[in-house]
Amino acid sequence: MSDRLTRRDLARLLGVGLLAGPLGAATRGGGDARAGTVGIAPLAADELGQVAASGALIAVSAAIAAATGAASGEAAAARLFSAGDTVGIKLSCLAGRPLSPRREVVEALVRLITAAGVPAGRIIVFERSSRELQRAGLPLRRSGGPYLCYGIDNDYDPLPSDSGAIGSCFARLVSTHCTALVSVGVVKDHDLAGVSAGLKNWYGVIHNPNKYHDNNCDPYVADVVNHPFIRGKLKLTLLDGVTAQYHGGPAFRARYAFPLHRVVASMDPVAVDAWAWRVLDSERRQHGLPSLAEAKRPPRFIATAAKYGLGVGDPSRIREVMA
Amino acid sequence: MSEGLTRRRLVVLGAAGVASLAGPRGLAARSELEVGKPVSPDALPAREASWYKRLPERRVECQLCPRGCQVADAERGSCGVRENRGGTYYTLVYGLACTVHVDPIEKKPFFHVLPGKTALSYATAGCNVECKFCQNWEISQFRPEQVRSWWMPPKALVNLAQRLGTPLTAATYSEPVVFWEYVRDAAHAARSAGLRPTVVSNGYIQEKPLRDVLPLLTAYKVDLKSFRERFYKELVRGELKPVLKTLEVARAAGAWVEIVVLIVPTWNDSEAEARDLARWVKTNLGPDVPVHLTRFHPTYRLTDLPPTPVTKLERLWQVVRSEGLHFVYLGNVPGHPGENTVCPGCGATVIKRLGYRILDNRLKGDRCPDCNRKIPGVWS
Ligand code: SF4
């Protein structure tokens, strides 16, 4: 996938002509060897779109190992999580089963976190509502089993908290309960934001995301992730890219879905979204569609997130490591 | 803004109360919904919206408020209560009351509408703007599945008003624009039952839906947040111009209109702005439209400001009156003479108030008892 878009194309899309200088200086990646690194592993589905649990575990392990530079998925998880953590895994399930993170991929991640010593009762897979999790094929449970799985439903902080332009009540799971967070998304087009992958997934933890869709969700997506509730705890972004969608999102549209056959991981939440943007634009071009920027919905929040120091938005510094 | 609800103060008629009051004349419940019973967040009643158009690729454009949200499949508009399902747009709050309460009409505030009478006041979740000083943010800034709500379709609402003896209804508290289909049908049902429907709104609505409902209303109150676009942009996430247009349309259509301006320290409390506002009202709506200047109290996302000093309110009260408006009131300052209705002809006090209470009503029909000048309003 990496050679479908030239560096110059990506630079143009991300506006680095304007931003490269300040971004380079501002990103937290300045002294972090893994900043800008995106680990990619192959994962194919069968003709029914399903993947085997064993295949998912191999792919997720490989992608995370590649992203972190660790020798294995277990070693990577041990670097990211400790036994005392309460780990919140936020899924992106709005599009229902065909375009949500697969249960096999989620459970592969859970196995690695468990191997790092985090007890099952402190691994919480969650979404905005229990109903969305159910529709995506995840098993709801508030106790027992290898991990917990439930919706935020109505459990928000009683008062709003400001971050940049947003003022929102955050899910208490994120603000209070969890000590470590993971974003598990997909690679898809979004009608307003341009890209919905790892960063925009965090809209699901505030009570009022509908208020923040103007201007291609910029700076709002970056503002949500920049809040200390998330910024201070976000350890990993994992994308289930077995099936991706280059147009017509955020709902699933079969005619725009395509087999990407990848699992992608990064400790850098900005780089992984920039990577997803590149993939979607490349696919759009192959189908004769204008780029997201030409369609007037460039994911501007990526550059803003980079400006906040959340990760690397400079395409020249995004490094794909194929597992 | 004076009728803020906190969670503690928010009085919702519970399931048993409403169910028993709805009685046999209550609307036949849909199979999964029972009048007066809480609605499960997982089973919000969806009803096709009345003001939208379909766009290619299963997208829709909402034509209810000036925001004009273009909404992709599976997404919602900015208000959070309207959802695109496969290219058809739905309201998720029709008949879904999150609060039902009997209030004095003075609380809305309407000072020229049936003084001393009560209004069955109702609201759903959601709002099309986001005022940083919203007193009702716990319902207005949430989505319907995040707020406990009861199934109260229009006829059940009106049935309840009749049983409680309230001659008025009021769509209020959050933002009636976002539940406009419900407002329309409740107003229609109220009219048919001989009640007087009113609306308390931010006025941020497109002209067509406004005109569709105005003829049904007895009175329409608009929160004019400020007379400056900057205020609307920075504190409201809305626009001033469409609200002014709404006021002109409503007034020209013959609806009884009152205006409320919440005076927020340092933001809209300049004499210059008050003067501009007063001149615009006088020129475009006429001097008889009541204007209520109300006192701000810190809340929601605007907690770093003090309450509006009463001396400041009094100064603005003088400024607005000096521009020739006949009925200028002060709100949230109980016991102040600015709560009273004074005859613009002879200066006599014709209605004396204390907070939401009427202490003395000297009106003779619609006239000043002293000089016989007509006092405009809905008095009987
Ligand atoms: S009513 Fe709601 S959906 Fe419609 S335009 Fe206004 S904010 Fe958008």
XYZ file of C-alpha atoms and ligand atoms in Angstrom:
711
model
C 0.000 0.000 0.000
C 2.807 2.334 0.839
C 3.821 3.238 -2.677
C 0.397 4.221 -3.951
C 0.837 7.799 -2.851
C 4.032 9.728 -3.219
C 5.534 11.607 -0.341
C 4.883 14.824 -2.180
C 1.188 13.917 -2.539
C 0.911 13.243 1.138
C 2.805 16.389 2.010
C 0.341 18.352 -0.065
C -2.640 16.641 1.575
C -1.353 17.255 5.046
C -0.387 20.826 4.260
C 3.149 20.271 5.450
C 4.372 23.072 3.265
C 2.967 25.217 6.022
C 3.317 22.873 8.920
C 6.458 20.829 8.546
C 8.672 23.208 10.514
C 6.520 23.718 13.582
C 5.217 20.165 13.496
C 8.636 18.659 13.446
C 9.544 20.696 16.479
C 6.327 20.141 18.367
C 5.675 16.440 18.058
C 6.334 14.310 21.058
C 8.124 12.092 18.589
C 11.126 14.401 18.719
C 12.972 12.145 21.077
C 10.859 9.009 20.771
C 12.184 6.362 18.451
C 8.703 4.845 17.903
C 6.973 8.096 17.000
C 5.794 7.950 13.424
C 6.167 4.167 13.334
C 3.259 2.144 12.055
C 3.423 -1.641 12.349
C 1.562 -3.544 9.667
C 0.738 -7.231 9.484
C -1.251 -9.140 6.874
C -4.578 -10.672 7.841
C -6.852 -12.072 5.184
C -10.496 -12.983 5.526
C -12.241 -15.936 3.934
C -14.956 -15.500 1.320
C -17.472 -14.827 4.099
C -15.305 -12.019 5.441
C -14.297 -14.013 8.505
C -10.892 -14.495 10.032
C -9.609 -17.313 12.201
C -8.838 -16.494 15.825
C -5.388 -18.013 15.450
C -4.653 -15.900 12.382
C -5.853 -12.794 14.145
C -3.579 -13.470 17.107
C -0.557 -13.899 14.848
C -1.365 -10.708 12.950
C -2.115 -8.558 15.989
C 1.014 -9.794 17.744
C 3.134 -9.098 14.704
C 1.685 -5.640 14.114
C 2.171 -4.572 17.709
C 5.661 -6.003 17.818
C 6.506 -4.114 14.641
C 5.005 -0.923 16.011
C 6.887 -1.085 19.280
C 10.116 -2.671 18.145
C 9.631 -5.510 20.616
C 10.586 -9.082 19.833
C 7.024 -10.376 20.115
C 3.459 -9.303 20.743
C 3.723 -10.401 24.364
C 6.914 -8.452 24.867
C 5.266 -5.420 23.264
C 2.241 -5.674 25.548
C 4.525 -5.996 28.564
C 6.143 -2.705 27.567
C 2.809 -0.947 27.206
C 0.800 -2.312 30.126
C 1.518 -3.312 33.681
C -0.277 -5.672 36.030
C -1.704 -2.769 38.010
C -3.395 -1.186 34.999
C -7.070 -1.041 34.263
C -7.107 -1.119 30.474
C -9.967 0.406 28.488
C -10.243 -0.741 24.881
C -12.496 1.624 22.933
C -14.010 0.051 19.831
C -15.495 1.834 16.840
C -18.720 -0.053 16.091
C -21.050 2.499 14.515
C -21.065 0.699 11.167
C -22.272 -2.585 12.599
C -20.758 -6.000 12.095
C -19.445 -5.635 8.522
C -17.220 -2.672 9.341
C -16.397 -2.832 13.037
C -13.332 -4.323 14.681
C -13.705 -8.072 14.564
C -14.169 -9.962 17.777
C -11.175 -12.147 16.820
C -8.923 -9.102 16.511
C -10.176 -7.637 19.789
C -9.728 -10.919 21.607
C -6.216 -11.308 20.209
C -5.369 -7.931 21.731
C -6.973 -8.977 25.009
C -4.818 -12.094 25.106
C -1.671 -10.032 24.788
C -2.783 -7.630 27.512
C -3.644 -10.561 29.730
C -0.203 -11.991 29.076
C 1.218 -8.714 30.370
C -0.363 -9.544 33.728
C -3.509 -7.425 33.615
C -6.348 -9.392 35.256
C -9.431 -10.173 33.172
C -11.651 -8.042 35.397
C -9.548 -5.008 34.593
C -9.642 -5.293 30.823
C -12.712 -3.442 29.637
C -13.805 -3.509 26.013
C -16.282 -0.686 25.514
C -18.237 1.444 23.076
C -20.710 4.310 23.382
C -23.600 1.923 23.860
C -23.974 -1.729 24.738
C -26.259 -2.040 21.769
C -23.505 -1.105 19.327
C -21.206 -3.716 20.839
C -23.901 -6.324 20.520
C -24.566 -5.412 16.900
C -20.869 -5.747 16.178
C -20.898 -9.269 17.581
C -19.165 -8.635 20.905
C -20.382 -10.518 24.004
C -21.756 -8.169 26.661
C -20.666 -8.882 30.225
C -19.973 -6.926 33.352
C -18.315 -9.749 35.204
C -16.588 -13.038 34.461
C -14.971 -14.177 31.243
C -11.575 -13.208 29.851
C -12.532 -9.512 29.668
C -15.431 -7.223 30.472
C -17.475 -5.755 27.664
C -20.143 -3.088 27.964
C -21.301 0.298 26.726
C -20.745 3.656 28.353
C -24.501 4.052 28.049
C -25.148 6.899 30.462
C -22.125 6.818 32.704
C -20.550 10.235 32.131
C -18.876 12.703 34.462
C -21.479 14.970 36.034
C -19.800 18.151 34.818
C -18.238 19.108 31.495
C -14.516 19.499 31.141
C -12.893 21.814 28.596
C -10.108 20.997 26.157
C -9.403 23.543 23.444
C -12.688 24.170 21.662
C -14.616 21.300 23.201
C -16.481 21.185 26.490
C -17.808 17.737 27.274
C -18.692 15.273 29.939
C -16.305 12.373 29.487
C -17.218 8.751 30.089
C -16.215 7.881 33.630
C -14.519 4.780 32.264
C -12.031 7.103 30.609
C -11.842 9.909 33.146
C -11.820 7.806 36.293
C -11.616 4.031 35.966
C -9.014 3.256 33.338
C -5.306 3.860 33.731
C -4.424 2.790 30.177
C -6.362 3.182 26.940
C -6.331 1.571 23.519
C -8.208 2.774 20.445
C -9.362 -0.066 18.225
C -10.836 1.268 15.011
C -11.214 0.485 11.356
C -9.975 2.177 8.193
C -12.885 4.053 6.732
C -14.091 7.163 5.027
C -16.138 9.655 7.018
C -18.613 11.997 5.420
C -17.519 15.003 7.480
C -14.212 14.169 9.139
C -12.697 12.601 6.007
C -11.130 9.716 7.895
C -12.483 7.680 10.770
C -9.751 5.450 12.155
C -8.038 5.744 15.528
C -8.367 9.399 16.547
C -12.003 10.007 15.711
C -12.920 6.875 17.622
C -12.468 8.972 20.780
C -15.551 11.023 19.903
C -17.383 8.059 21.365
C -16.299 8.884 24.911
C -17.829 12.357 25.132
C -21.497 13.035 25.700
C -21.905 15.575 22.883
C -19.972 14.547 19.751
C -22.735 15.864 17.478
C -21.738 19.407 18.383
C -18.285 18.965 16.952
C -18.613 18.060 13.290
C -18.090 21.505 11.743
C -14.935 22.265 9.776
C -14.192 18.601 9.149
C -14.181 18.001 12.911
C -11.139 20.211 13.290
C -9.829 21.051 15.866
C -12.372 19.071 17.847
C -11.060 15.535 17.300
C -7.591 16.666 18.290
C -9.019 18.543 21.275
C -10.761 15.430 22.573
C -7.620 13.289 22.272
C -5.505 16.081 23.746
C -7.533 16.054 26.949
C -5.419 14.626 29.783
C -8.033 11.900 30.308
C -6.947 10.428 26.967
C -3.590 11.918 26.139
C -2.141 10.853 29.429
C -3.307 7.252 29.097
C -3.366 6.368 25.417
C -0.897 3.531 24.876
C -1.808 2.061 21.548
C -3.940 2.377 18.437
C -4.927 -0.760 16.584
C -6.832 -0.787 13.310
C -8.710 -3.778 11.957
C -8.039 -3.192 8.284
C -9.160 -6.574 7.013
C -12.006 -4.749 5.306
C -11.763 -1.013 4.709
C -14.065 1.508 3.052
C -12.921 4.331 0.799
C -16.202 6.216 0.387
C -19.731 6.505 1.775
C -18.767 6.314 5.458
C -19.207 6.223 8.307
C -21.999 3.662 7.717
C -21.092 0.438 5.943
C -21.609 0.537 2.193
C -20.746 -2.740 0.528
C -20.089 -1.106 -2.841
C -17.308 1.053 -1.368
C -15.747 -1.548 0.898
C -12.521 -3.218 -0.196
C -10.242 -5.931 1.154
C -7.204 -4.262 2.665
C -6.176 -7.402 4.542
C -4.086 -5.613 7.137
C -3.892 -5.150 10.861
C -2.160 -1.912 11.747
C -0.762 -0.831 15.102
C 1.030 2.190 16.408
C 1.997 3.852 19.639
C 1.612 7.074 17.677
C -2.110 7.855 17.273
C -1.483 10.592 14.720
C 0.773 8.633 12.430
C -1.685 5.768 12.170
C -4.446 8.156 11.060
C -2.155 9.801 8.532
C -1.416 6.324 7.231
C -5.152 5.549 6.977
C -5.699 8.791 5.072
C -3.020 7.817 2.601
C -4.603 4.402 2.083
C -8.092 5.824 1.570
C -6.939 8.472 -0.874
C -5.001 5.910 -2.801
C -8.052 3.680 -3.070
C -10.272 6.605 -3.995
C -7.926 7.514 -6.813
C -8.057 3.963 -8.158
C -11.845 4.242 -8.278
C -11.798 7.586 -10.040
C -12.920 9.562 -7.000
C -11.423 12.882 -5.944
C -9.060 12.869 -3.010
C -10.541 13.674 0.378
C -9.007 17.141 0.169
C -10.544 17.675 -3.277
C -13.858 16.410 -1.903
C -13.578 19.180 0.698
C -13.222 16.914 3.639
C -9.537 16.578 4.360
C -8.971 15.203 7.864
C -7.497 18.458 9.083
C -7.551 17.226 12.649
C -4.477 15.107 11.874
C -2.304 18.169 11.391
C -3.862 19.779 14.465
C -3.194 16.682 16.560
C 0.405 16.758 15.376
C 0.625 20.437 16.262
C -0.521 19.535 19.778
C 2.364 17.113 20.034
C 0.169 14.017 20.027
C 2.211 12.342 17.338
C 3.791 12.666 13.961
C 1.767 14.288 11.222
C 4.715 14.855 8.948
C 4.489 12.177 6.263
C 8.193 12.209 5.710
C 8.541 10.839 9.234
C 5.912 8.098 9.054
C 7.685 4.785 8.947
C 5.881 1.643 7.901
C 7.292 -1.511 9.449
C 5.903 -4.568 7.735
C 5.764 -7.570 10.015
C -33.348 31.781 30.709
C -35.130 32.429 33.948
C -36.753 29.046 33.952
C -33.700 26.930 34.435
C -34.036 23.414 35.750
C -31.445 21.668 37.770
C -31.568 17.929 38.209
C -32.872 18.491 41.705
C -35.509 20.979 40.650
C -36.537 19.115 37.564
C -39.956 17.736 38.299
C -41.070 15.022 35.997
C -44.451 13.548 36.425
C -43.671 9.967 37.187
C -45.068 7.026 35.393
C -47.954 6.373 37.731
C -49.048 9.997 37.895
C -49.071 10.529 34.197
C -50.590 7.187 33.384
C -53.476 7.705 35.737
C -54.036 11.237 34.511
C -53.858 10.236 30.888
C -56.866 8.024 31.528
C -58.996 6.452 28.890
C -58.673 9.433 26.597
C -54.915 9.062 26.410
C -53.508 8.174 23.026
C -53.614 4.527 22.222
C -50.096 3.469 22.989
C -47.958 2.031 20.244
C -47.367 -1.593 20.924
C -44.018 -1.083 22.665
C -44.845 2.287 24.227
C -47.196 3.120 27.036
C -48.379 6.619 27.784
C -46.605 8.036 30.797
C -44.139 5.175 31.001
C -40.362 5.552 30.682
C -38.976 4.762 27.243
C -35.976 2.463 26.988
C -32.880 4.133 25.522
C -32.626 1.157 23.176
C -36.147 1.660 21.826
C -36.486 5.334 21.031
C -39.609 5.888 18.946
C -38.428 7.116 15.540
C -40.774 9.128 13.363
C -39.951 10.496 9.934
C -38.960 14.156 10.137
C -41.163 16.728 8.420
C -38.571 19.164 7.149
C -35.669 17.655 5.226
C -34.639 16.662 1.760
C -32.952 13.582 0.440
C -29.491 13.854 -1.123
C -27.504 11.363 -3.203
C -25.634 8.548 -1.486
C -28.256 8.122 1.263
C -27.435 11.518 2.697
C -30.033 14.030 3.827
C -30.181 17.767 4.417
C -32.159 18.885 7.440
C -34.317 21.909 6.658
C -35.482 22.649 10.144
C -32.933 25.085 11.492
C -30.444 27.387 9.765
C -27.609 25.014 10.521
C -28.893 22.914 7.635
C -26.995 19.804 8.688
C -26.072 17.447 5.885
C -26.147 14.073 7.507
C -24.713 10.788 6.275
C -26.378 7.454 6.825
C -26.231 6.303 10.473
C -25.293 9.776 11.655
C -27.191 12.489 13.501
C -27.468 16.209 13.050
C -25.822 18.671 15.380
C -28.792 18.643 17.766
C -28.295 14.924 18.369
C -31.999 14.075 18.128
C -32.389 13.541 14.386
C -30.924 10.516 12.686
C -30.400 9.399 9.123
C -31.393 5.769 8.689
C -30.627 4.592 5.207
C -31.447 7.939 3.578
C -34.627 8.688 5.529
C -34.421 11.284 8.256
C -36.065 10.642 11.613
C -36.798 12.609 14.735
C -36.075 10.503 17.793
C -37.921 12.762 20.233
C -41.483 12.878 18.962
C -43.684 12.388 22.031
C -40.617 11.712 24.141
C -40.936 14.173 27.017
C -38.002 14.314 29.425
C -39.796 16.796 31.613
C -43.432 17.769 32.128
C -44.138 20.439 34.681
C -46.826 22.952 35.616
C -45.377 26.476 35.714
C -46.795 29.965 36.089
C -46.836 31.576 32.647
C -44.740 34.364 34.175
C -41.898 31.882 34.498
C -41.498 31.493 30.730
C -41.525 34.580 30.979
C -44.674 35.825 29.264
C -45.916 38.968 31.005
C -48.663 39.814 28.520
C -50.301 36.401 28.272
C -53.063 35.375 30.705
C -51.371 36.748 33.852
C -51.491 34.419 36.812
C -52.413 31.362 34.752
C -50.364 28.182 34.457
C -48.847 26.350 31.523
C -48.230 22.643 31.175
C -44.581 22.913 30.197
C -42.768 20.141 28.392
C -39.457 19.408 26.735
C -37.424 16.697 25.110
C -33.666 16.232 25.064
C -31.573 18.195 22.591
C -30.762 21.640 21.284
C -29.512 23.084 18.000
C -27.061 25.484 19.647
C -24.765 25.232 22.650
C -24.944 28.260 24.925
C -22.048 28.185 27.324
C -24.403 29.595 29.951
C -27.260 27.140 29.418
C -29.250 26.600 32.601
C -30.863 23.448 31.264
C -27.772 21.845 29.764
C -28.459 18.564 31.510
C -31.295 17.992 29.076
C -30.507 20.337 26.191
C -26.961 19.155 25.591
C -27.620 15.445 25.767
C -28.962 12.932 23.302
C -32.354 11.378 23.935
C -30.952 8.011 24.968
C -28.849 9.763 27.628
C -31.837 11.378 29.334
C -34.682 9.602 31.113
C -37.811 10.235 29.081
C -41.487 9.333 29.092
C -43.833 8.534 26.252
C -46.207 11.500 26.120
C -47.674 11.856 22.640
C -49.475 15.138 21.869
C -52.982 14.078 22.825
C -51.822 12.596 26.124
C -50.037 15.851 26.882
C -53.170 17.865 26.211
C -55.296 15.428 28.130
C -52.979 15.913 31.091
C -53.159 19.708 30.783
C -56.944 19.529 30.882
C -56.991 17.307 33.921
C -54.534 19.587 35.709
C -56.552 22.653 34.725
C -53.774 24.518 32.936
C -55.200 26.725 30.191
C -51.829 26.999 28.450
C -49.172 24.661 27.179
C -45.534 25.630 26.718
C -42.836 23.897 24.724
C -39.781 25.055 26.619
C -36.726 24.262 28.809
C -34.466 22.712 26.142
C -35.087 23.895 22.542
C -38.464 23.313 20.919
C -37.014 23.764 17.418
C -35.435 20.327 17.658
C -38.771 18.720 18.579
C -40.797 20.826 16.184
C -43.015 18.019 14.852
C -44.041 17.280 18.449
C -44.613 21.014 19.072
C -46.761 21.255 15.956
C -48.964 18.295 16.786
C -49.209 19.207 20.479
C -50.211 22.758 19.518
C -52.820 21.409 17.152
C -54.210 19.088 19.823
C -54.190 21.912 22.384
C -56.104 24.213 20.044
C -58.668 21.518 19.370
C -59.156 21.127 23.121
C -59.572 24.879 23.667
C -56.129 25.361 25.229
C -53.547 27.999 24.308
C -50.224 26.637 23.051
C -47.063 28.696 23.503
C -43.413 28.191 22.611
C -40.233 29.409 24.313
C -37.401 29.211 21.794
C -34.048 30.521 20.655
C -35.698 31.461 17.349
C -32.968 29.666 15.393
C -35.267 28.078 12.849
C -35.815 28.136 9.102
C -38.736 30.136 7.785
C -40.826 27.291 6.378
C -41.157 25.236 9.576
C -41.701 28.451 11.513
C -44.556 29.492 9.244
C -46.027 26.003 9.384
C -46.479 26.214 13.150
C -46.934 29.935 13.933
C -50.668 30.018 13.142
C -51.236 27.417 15.842
C -49.513 29.391 18.586
C -50.999 31.819 21.075
C -47.631 33.264 21.956
C -44.003 32.881 20.948
C -41.099 33.876 23.149
C -37.636 34.283 21.687
C -34.361 34.318 23.599
C -32.429 36.969 21.755
C -29.070 36.089 23.192
C -27.324 39.244 22.095
C -27.354 41.818 19.342
C -23.829 40.931 18.211
C -22.767 38.112 15.898
C -19.569 37.675 17.933
C -21.605 36.660 20.957
C -23.577 34.153 18.899
C -20.387 32.725 17.430
C -18.360 32.464 20.604
C -20.898 31.724 23.310
C -23.834 30.183 21.454
C -22.484 28.405 18.358
C -25.303 30.009 16.400
C -26.019 33.138 14.378
C -27.863 36.364 15.100
C -29.265 37.126 11.656
C -31.674 34.175 11.356
C -33.036 34.934 14.820
C -33.837 38.514 13.839
C -35.537 37.181 10.729
C -37.599 34.813 12.895
C -38.753 37.708 15.062
C -39.824 39.697 12.017
C -41.690 36.766 10.510
C -43.441 35.924 13.778
C -44.464 39.495 14.433
C -45.670 40.023 10.863
C -47.686 36.812 11.096
C -49.570 38.274 14.031
C -48.248 35.980 16.754
C -47.910 37.505 20.202
C -44.147 37.868 20.646
C -42.050 38.598 23.703
C -38.270 38.809 23.811
C -35.836 37.830 26.540
C -32.238 38.995 26.657
C -29.995 37.422 29.264
C -27.432 40.050 30.222
C -24.057 38.352 30.574
C -21.389 40.498 32.259
C -18.651 41.715 29.893
C -20.249 39.955 26.918
C -23.487 41.751 26.051
C -23.871 44.346 28.774
C -22.725 47.473 26.948
C -25.067 50.404 26.635
C -24.244 50.651 22.950
C -25.472 47.113 22.338
C -28.601 47.664 24.414
C -29.356 50.787 22.422
C -28.817 49.038 19.079
C -31.091 46.221 20.162
C -33.827 48.561 21.359
C -33.724 50.556 18.145
C -33.937 47.427 16.044
C -36.929 46.132 18.007
C -38.737 49.450 17.800
C -38.122 49.822 14.070
C -38.748 46.249 12.996
C -41.232 44.877 15.510
C -42.740 47.986 17.046
C -42.570 49.519 20.539
C -45.217 47.240 22.027
C -43.166 44.036 21.946
C -42.144 43.326 25.562
C -38.415 42.978 26.163
C -37.222 41.201 29.320
C -33.675 41.901 30.458
C -32.724 39.082 32.775
C -29.959 38.465 35.220
C -27.208 35.978 34.463
C -26.038 33.451 37.033
C -22.846 31.456 36.415
C -23.493 27.932 35.176
C -22.452 25.164 32.752
C -19.329 26.315 30.894
C -19.492 29.945 31.979
C -18.688 29.724 35.639
C -15.897 32.273 35.777
C -18.210 35.288 35.610
C -20.167 36.851 38.471
C -23.948 37.266 38.399
C -24.995 40.402 36.549
C -24.862 43.349 38.966
C -28.372 44.684 39.526
C -27.099 48.236 39.013
C -25.938 47.248 35.534
C -29.319 45.734 34.716
C -31.050 48.864 35.941
C -28.860 51.045 33.744
C -29.632 48.931 30.661
C -33.311 48.957 31.604
C -33.200 52.772 31.462
C -31.301 52.770 28.170
C -33.770 50.435 26.439
C -36.785 52.337 27.747
C -35.251 55.622 26.670
C -35.289 54.347 23.088
C -39.075 54.288 23.162
C -39.955 50.675 23.922
C -43.145 50.558 25.969
C -42.714 47.366 27.963
C -39.242 46.662 29.276
C -38.920 44.270 32.209
C -36.205 43.079 34.521
C -35.982 39.356 35.206
C -34.414 37.288 37.997
C -34.552 40.314 40.333
C -37.627 39.522 42.454
C -39.369 42.527 43.982
C -37.838 45.028 41.573
C -40.249 47.599 40.074
C -38.956 46.412 36.695
C -41.223 43.381 37.100
C -44.367 45.480 36.831
C -46.407 46.398 33.766
C -46.750 50.138 33.517
C -49.164 51.920 31.211
C -47.166 53.776 28.566
C -49.932 56.379 28.399
C -50.313 57.578 31.985
C -47.520 55.770 33.852
C -49.899 53.880 36.147
C -48.885 50.417 37.316
C -51.471 48.072 35.836
C -49.981 44.701 36.820
C -47.866 44.358 39.932
C -45.660 41.264 40.243
C -43.355 39.643 42.740
C -41.232 37.083 40.958
C -43.714 34.804 39.212
C -46.632 35.908 41.381
C -49.248 38.456 40.414
C -49.838 40.789 43.375
C -52.349 43.023 41.622
C -53.914 43.042 38.194
C -55.788 46.279 37.544
C -56.377 45.765 33.824
C -59.927 46.415 32.709
C -60.191 43.967 29.880
C -57.240 44.994 27.747
C -57.176 48.619 28.935
C -55.489 50.754 31.541
C -58.043 51.419 34.295
C -56.813 54.995 34.648
C -56.451 56.354 31.119
C -58.225 53.665 29.108
C -55.220 53.137 26.857
C -55.070 49.722 25.242
C -52.340 47.506 26.676
C -51.354 44.956 24.031
C -51.296 41.270 24.914
C -53.403 38.127 25.244
C -55.458 38.921 28.289
C -58.472 36.663 28.033
S -32.585 20.814 13.627
Fe -30.822 19.587 14.241
S -30.358 18.309 12.475
Fe -31.712 19.931 11.778
S -30.330 21.500 10.961
Fe -30.765 22.020 13.105
S -29.135 21.087 14.315
Fe -29.088 20.160 12.283
